Structures are given as structure tokens and as C-alpha cells.
């Protein structure tokens, strides 16, 4: 089981080294902005490294929305990130499930997801696995609770789609962690990546506030059980920089009985 962290994009391999991480996730552009990613000068070094790379798409992306002025640039930005992630031989591109606005029909949101994959297929398909991540909040989300996730996966049935399970988002989003992996896999058939985070917000609070693994409102033993059951690579997106994340990675290795 490869274990790593979400890190600053300036020098991901140095960040991996300070955390003894076997995997890193980072942004390729401002996560709150619409700028397309620039080619990285360290692409060769990143590709050659014995560290698995994951790219997180910007938070502004929402391919589900009925708002054209968000949805259309979201598709383009997602495809641009997939191309840039492929340049790095990234293992996956993580993108949030998105949502529709209050009063809009969620069914259209799921169909907008299908259109996003159709749009990518027109130019040969996404060149890296796209991992859709469950989210914590909102009443009109496509991937907050598993009933919505099942409808999303129905809509995407024709395409190869990956899934990223965020433990903080599941708990804060209102899904019990007990047996969660089985219930997710019954829908998606797969978990490609786990975002291992404790949660500052309580169960079903809707709050996306990550905490270190032994802090927060989730029993750390339950977190470890979910991660073990998922049997997928793990990225911690926890606070405290190299110290906090390094401790979280060491905690997981100890609990899971794996060596770096
Ligand atoms: Zn996450």
C-alpha cells in the first residue's frame, strides 16, 4: 500500500522526502483559479522518480452545474489538467463530484458528467485515469452521499471512471464509515485512491475541514479500518505541513503494518 501526502507543488519530490512519502498529490495551477496548467520544467525528474504522482484538479471545476459559464470552462480545464497530468505519468487526476444549484434538477447534473466524458472521448478520451472524489457538503451534490453516487455511476456507465474516497468528506457528508468500502464498491466496483483525513466537523455536518488522523471527530481505529478495507494507495491531506503529515504517514504505516 503506497502512502503519501498532498504537498506544495514547488518541489513535490523534496516534500515527499521530508515525509518519507511513497506518493504525492499536488496542484498544477491555482486551485481557486481558471488558468490552464503550464508545462513543468521538472517533468523528466518527476516522471523518473520512485514516487507515485497524483494531480488534484482545481476546486473551481464543476462539470455538473447547469450554469454554462461554469460548466463549459470546467470541462476544458479538466481536460487540460488531464493532458498536463499525463505529461508527468501521473497515476490519476482527482476531481470533486460537483453539484447543481438549488432548485436545479440533479438528473441534469449527472447527465452533464456523462457529457464531460463524451466531450473528452471526442479527442481520444482522458489520457490519465480520472478519479471522482466524494464531497462533504451541499444539498445538491453529485457525490456527497452514496444514493447520489449510484446515480452518477449509472450516468457514466459507458466510460472508464475511477473513484477517490475521502474519509473526512464521507463522515462530514453523512455516510457512516463502518462497512463504507463495501457499500462504495457495490456502486463503483473500485476505489483507486483514499484521501485519509480525520474531520474537524462532526458527522453529517457538511463541513470540509480536515484534521490529523489521531485528532478530529472520527475514531482513528475506524479510519484505519476503512483504509485497510479499501486496499488502495493513500494520500493524507492533513494539516501541520511536513511534521503533521509525516506523523500521519508514520501512524498509518504502524497501524497497517507496512514498511516504507
Ligand atoms: Zn480529498
Tab-separated table of C-alpha atoms and ligand atoms in Angstrom:
chain	number	residue	atom	x	y	z
A	1	UNK	CA	0.000	0.000	0.000
A	2	UNK	CA	1.636	3.243	-1.148
A	3	UNK	CA	1.176	6.069	1.351
A	4	UNK	CA	1.798	9.749	0.712
A	5	UNK	CA	0.576	13.294	1.111
A	6	UNK	CA	-0.882	16.301	-0.619
A	7	UNK	CA	2.061	18.702	-0.928
A	8	UNK	CA	3.127	22.109	-2.178
A	9	UNK	CA	3.710	21.895	-5.940
A	10	UNK	CA	7.033	23.801	-5.994
A	11	UNK	CA	9.167	20.712	-5.333
A	12	UNK	CA	6.974	17.641	-4.768
A	13	UNK	CA	9.889	15.197	-4.575
A	14	UNK	CA	11.591	17.179	-1.809
A	15	UNK	CA	8.263	17.289	0.027
A	16	UNK	CA	7.942	13.515	-0.399
A	17	UNK	CA	11.421	13.001	1.039
A	18	UNK	CA	10.754	15.051	4.174
A	19	UNK	CA	7.628	12.986	4.868
A	20	UNK	CA	9.032	9.582	3.821
A	21	UNK	CA	6.117	9.535	1.371
A	22	UNK	CA	5.811	6.998	-1.440
A	23	UNK	CA	3.224	9.107	-3.234
A	24	UNK	CA	2.444	12.789	-3.613
A	25	UNK	CA	-0.554	14.731	-4.783
A	26	UNK	CA	-0.306	18.347	-5.869
A	27	UNK	CA	-1.984	21.062	-7.904
A	28	UNK	CA	-0.765	22.085	-11.353
A	29	UNK	CA	-2.340	25.542	-11.143
A	30	UNK	CA	-4.071	27.806	-8.651
A	31	UNK	CA	-6.800	25.580	-7.156
A	32	UNK	CA	-9.128	28.593	-6.918
A	33	UNK	CA	-8.402	29.850	-10.438
A	34	UNK	CA	-9.223	29.091	-14.042
A	35	UNK	CA	-5.724	29.239	-15.520
A	36	UNK	CA	-4.657	26.237	-17.582
A	37	UNK	CA	-1.620	24.403	-16.205
A	38	UNK	CA	1.831	25.337	-17.551
A	39	UNK	CA	4.277	22.602	-18.568
A	40	UNK	CA	6.609	21.798	-15.638
A	41	UNK	CA	10.353	22.201	-16.053
A	42	UNK	CA	10.925	19.276	-13.682
A	43	UNK	CA	8.683	16.896	-15.673
A	44	UNK	CA	11.537	14.493	-16.508
A	45	UNK	CA	12.633	14.310	-12.885
A	46	UNK	CA	9.080	13.775	-11.682
A	47	UNK	CA	8.457	11.020	-14.221
A	48	UNK	CA	11.671	9.227	-13.305
A	49	UNK	CA	11.147	9.345	-9.540
A	50	UNK	CA	10.166	6.330	-7.481
A	51	UNK	CA	7.267	8.331	-6.074
A	52	UNK	CA	3.726	7.897	-7.384
A	53	UNK	CA	2.223	11.150	-8.619
A	54	UNK	CA	-1.376	12.273	-8.343
A	55	UNK	CA	-2.737	15.568	-9.623
A	56	UNK	CA	-5.649	17.307	-7.921
A	57	UNK	CA	-7.797	19.362	-10.288
A	58	UNK	CA	-8.738	22.919	-9.238
A	59	UNK	CA	-11.628	23.315	-6.825
A	60	UNK	CA	-13.402	25.738	-9.172
A	61	UNK	CA	-14.161	22.900	-11.585
A	62	UNK	CA	-17.816	21.904	-11.547
A	63	UNK	CA	-18.737	19.917	-14.635
A	64	UNK	CA	-22.182	19.067	-13.237
A	65	UNK	CA	-23.627	22.561	-12.965
A	66	UNK	CA	-26.390	23.771	-15.276
A	67	UNK	CA	-24.589	27.147	-15.426
A	68	UNK	CA	-22.901	27.193	-18.870
A	69	UNK	CA	-20.407	29.820	-17.799
A	70	UNK	CA	-19.029	27.418	-15.193
A	71	UNK	CA	-19.658	24.046	-16.865
A	72	UNK	CA	-18.015	24.707	-20.233
A	73	UNK	CA	-14.743	26.135	-18.847
A	74	UNK	CA	-14.786	23.354	-16.234
A	75	UNK	CA	-14.709	20.688	-18.949
A	76	UNK	CA	-11.867	22.436	-20.731
A	77	UNK	CA	-9.869	22.939	-17.555
A	78	UNK	CA	-10.362	19.308	-16.566
A	79	UNK	CA	-9.200	18.054	-19.953
A	80	UNK	CA	-6.238	20.464	-19.859
A	81	UNK	CA	-5.262	19.115	-16.458
A	82	UNK	CA	-5.553	15.554	-17.693
A	83	UNK	CA	-3.156	16.344	-20.540
A	84	UNK	CA	-0.705	18.014	-18.140
A	85	UNK	CA	-1.002	15.127	-15.667
A	86	UNK	CA	-0.274	12.674	-18.477
A	87	UNK	CA	2.965	14.571	-19.215
A	88	UNK	CA	4.056	13.574	-15.700
A	89	UNK	CA	2.839	9.957	-15.981
A	90	UNK	CA	0.522	10.737	-13.076
A	91	UNK	CA	-1.471	7.794	-11.699
A	92	UNK	CA	-4.640	9.791	-11.636
A	93	UNK	CA	-6.377	13.145	-11.800
A	94	UNK	CA	-8.653	13.759	-8.839
A	95	UNK	CA	-11.716	15.938	-9.319
A	96	UNK	CA	-14.602	16.683	-6.976
A	97	UNK	CA	-18.047	15.345	-7.832
A	98	UNK	CA	-19.556	18.806	-8.181
A	99	UNK	CA	-23.121	19.933	-7.678
A	100	UNK	CA	-26.088	21.688	-9.235
A	101	UNK	CA	-27.561	24.900	-7.878
A	102	UNK	CA	-30.563	24.990	-5.552
A	103	UNK	CA	-33.741	24.294	-7.498
A	104	UNK	CA	-31.903	22.688	-10.423
A	105	UNK	CA	-32.526	19.070	-11.380
A	106	UNK	CA	-29.754	16.792	-10.130
A	107	UNK	CA	-30.516	14.398	-13.008
A	108	UNK	CA	-29.204	17.066	-15.398
A	109	UNK	CA	-26.055	17.287	-13.279
A	110	UNK	CA	-25.415	13.562	-13.698
A	111	UNK	CA	-26.027	13.881	-17.434
A	112	UNK	CA	-23.575	16.791	-17.544
A	113	UNK	CA	-20.986	14.429	-16.088
A	114	UNK	CA	-21.745	11.972	-18.902
A	115	UNK	CA	-21.332	14.789	-21.430
A	116	UNK	CA	-17.960	15.648	-19.900
A	117	UNK	CA	-16.684	12.143	-20.623
A	118	UNK	CA	-18.282	12.260	-24.084
A	119	UNK	CA	-16.522	15.583	-24.714
A	120	UNK	CA	-13.189	14.041	-23.691
A	121	UNK	CA	-13.893	10.961	-25.810
A	122	UNK	CA	-14.210	13.224	-28.871
A	123	UNK	CA	-10.497	13.968	-28.545
A	124	UNK	CA	-9.418	10.409	-27.711
A	125	UNK	CA	-10.531	10.237	-24.086
A	126	UNK	CA	-8.851	11.335	-20.884
A	127	UNK	CA	-5.142	10.421	-21.106
A	128	UNK	CA	-4.937	9.639	-17.364
A	129	UNK	CA	-7.455	7.962	-15.062
A	130	UNK	CA	-9.983	10.493	-13.786
A	131	UNK	CA	-10.848	9.775	-10.147
A	132	UNK	CA	-14.076	11.375	-8.990
A	133	UNK	CA	-13.920	12.279	-5.302
A	134	UNK	CA	-16.818	12.280	-2.844
A	135	UNK	CA	-17.514	15.668	-1.279
A	136	UNK	CA	-18.611	16.811	2.181
A	137	UNK	CA	-21.260	19.469	1.730
A	138	UNK	CA	-24.227	20.831	-0.106
A	139	UNK	CA	-27.761	19.613	-0.707
A	140	UNK	CA	-27.372	19.173	-4.461
A	141	UNK	CA	-24.054	17.350	-4.695
A	142	UNK	CA	-23.361	14.569	-7.195
A	143	UNK	CA	-21.050	12.607	-4.913
A	144	UNK	CA	-21.782	13.522	-1.294
A	145	UNK	CA	-23.909	10.523	-0.350
A	146	UNK	CA	-23.992	7.088	-1.874
A	147	UNK	CA	-27.510	7.391	-3.280
A	148	UNK	CA	-26.246	10.230	-5.494
A	149	UNK	CA	-23.020	8.361	-6.253
A	150	UNK	CA	-25.064	5.420	-7.543
A	151	UNK	CA	-26.965	7.709	-9.908
A	152	UNK	CA	-23.689	9.287	-11.057
A	153	UNK	CA	-22.194	5.883	-11.811
A	154	UNK	CA	-25.332	4.892	-13.722
A	155	UNK	CA	-24.942	8.009	-15.866
A	156	UNK	CA	-21.260	7.250	-16.516
A	157	UNK	CA	-21.790	3.578	-17.272
A	158	UNK	CA	-20.260	3.769	-20.752
A	159	UNK	CA	-16.968	5.196	-19.544
A	160	UNK	CA	-13.941	4.141	-17.527
A	161	UNK	CA	-14.216	6.191	-14.333
A	162	UNK	CA	-12.172	5.944	-11.153
A	163	UNK	CA	-13.154	6.759	-7.596
A	164	UNK	CA	-11.309	8.572	-4.814
A	165	UNK	CA	-12.740	8.020	-1.329
A	166	UNK	CA	-12.164	10.880	1.115
A	167	UNK	CA	-12.808	9.697	4.679
A	168	UNK	CA	-13.346	13.219	6.067
A	169	UNK	CA	-15.843	14.026	3.329
A	170	UNK	CA	-17.729	10.753	3.858
A	171	UNK	CA	-18.085	11.325	7.603
A	172	UNK	CA	-18.896	15.027	7.360
A	173	UNK	CA	-21.117	14.261	4.370
A	174	UNK	CA	-23.275	11.899	6.398
A	175	UNK	CA	-22.082	8.416	5.408
A	176	UNK	CA	-21.170	6.019	8.227
A	177	UNK	CA	-17.609	4.741	7.824
A	178	UNK	CA	-18.496	1.263	9.079
A	179	UNK	CA	-18.666	-1.014	6.000
A	180	UNK	CA	-18.373	2.081	3.788
A	181	UNK	CA	-15.841	0.433	1.488
A	182	UNK	CA	-18.212	-2.445	0.717
A	183	UNK	CA	-21.088	-0.060	0.051
A	184	UNK	CA	-18.949	2.127	-2.226
A	185	UNK	CA	-17.535	-0.824	-4.130
A	186	UNK	CA	-21.060	-2.181	-4.673
A	187	UNK	CA	-21.630	1.007	-6.674
A	188	UNK	CA	-18.290	1.825	-8.283
A	189	UNK	CA	-16.650	-1.596	-8.312
A	190	UNK	CA	-13.396	0.118	-7.344
A	191	UNK	CA	-11.561	2.513	-5.089
A	192	UNK	CA	-8.476	3.888	-6.805
A	193	UNK	CA	-7.254	6.188	-4.070
A	194	UNK	CA	-8.084	7.014	-0.466
A	195	UNK	CA	-7.831	10.540	0.876
A	196	UNK	CA	-7.125	9.673	4.505
A	197	UNK	CA	-8.238	12.576	6.645
A	198	UNK	CA	-9.839	12.969	10.020
A	199	UNK	CA	-12.616	15.551	10.291
A	200	UNK	CA	-12.897	18.657	12.435
A	201	UNK	CA	-16.598	18.785	11.614
A	202	UNK	CA	-18.983	16.262	13.120
A	203	UNK	CA	-20.936	13.512	11.385
A	204	UNK	CA	-23.194	14.942	8.658
A	205	UNK	CA	-22.016	18.488	9.461
A	206	UNK	CA	-21.346	19.133	5.783
A	207	UNK	CA	-18.060	20.779	6.769
A	208	UNK	CA	-14.958	20.134	4.665
A	209	UNK	CA	-12.386	20.625	7.417
A	210	UNK	CA	-9.578	18.079	7.519
A	211	UNK	CA	-7.773	17.083	10.693
A	212	UNK	CA	-4.771	14.930	11.524
A	213	UNK	CA	-5.550	11.233	11.775
A	214	UNK	CA	-5.444	10.986	15.567
A	215	UNK	CA	-7.401	14.241	16.002
A	216	UNK	CA	-10.881	15.154	14.856
A	217	UNK	CA	-14.284	13.556	15.309
A	218	UNK	CA	-13.595	10.168	13.661
A	219	UNK	CA	-12.289	7.300	15.793
A	220	UNK	CA	-8.761	6.725	14.409
A	221	UNK	CA	-9.274	2.951	14.615
A	222	UNK	CA	-12.291	3.260	12.341
A	223	UNK	CA	-10.262	5.367	9.916
A	224	UNK	CA	-7.574	2.716	9.787
A	225	UNK	CA	-10.187	0.005	9.247
A	226	UNK	CA	-11.606	1.902	6.252
A	227	UNK	CA	-8.150	2.426	4.779
A	228	UNK	CA	-7.237	-1.237	5.251
A	229	UNK	CA	-10.500	-2.375	3.662
A	230	UNK	CA	-10.071	-0.044	0.682
A	231	UNK	CA	-6.683	-1.625	-0.096
A	232	UNK	CA	-5.760	1.311	-2.339
A	233	UNK	CA	-2.989	3.938	-2.361
A	234	UNK	CA	-3.400	6.545	0.352
A	235	UNK	CA	-2.876	10.314	0.347
A	236	UNK	CA	-3.189	12.308	3.567
A	237	UNK	CA	-4.488	15.845	3.085
A	238	UNK	CA	-3.967	16.777	6.690
A	239	UNK	CA	-2.662	19.941	8.381
A	240	UNK	CA	0.701	20.567	10.004
A	241	UNK	CA	2.971	20.546	6.966
A	242	UNK	CA	5.802	18.031	6.803
A	243	UNK	CA	5.663	17.392	10.563
A	244	UNK	CA	1.923	16.804	10.806
A	245	UNK	CA	1.669	14.814	7.595
A	246	UNK	CA	4.848	12.881	8.303
A	247	UNK	CA	3.375	11.814	11.636
A	248	UNK	CA	0.118	10.802	9.934
A	249	UNK	CA	2.001	8.695	7.382
A	250	UNK	CA	4.073	7.050	10.135
A	251	UNK	CA	0.886	6.386	12.131
A	252	UNK	CA	-0.710	4.661	9.140
A	253	UNK	CA	2.367	2.557	8.425
A	254	UNK	CA	2.458	1.452	12.056
A	255	UNK	CA	-1.273	0.684	12.181
A	256	UNK	CA	-1.327	-1.075	8.818
A	257	UNK	CA	1.905	-2.932	9.448
A	258	UNK	CA	3.558	-1.705	6.253
A	259	UNK	CA	7.137	-0.564	5.805
A	260	UNK	CA	8.193	2.401	3.703
B	1	LIG	ZN1	-9.820	14.938	-0.543
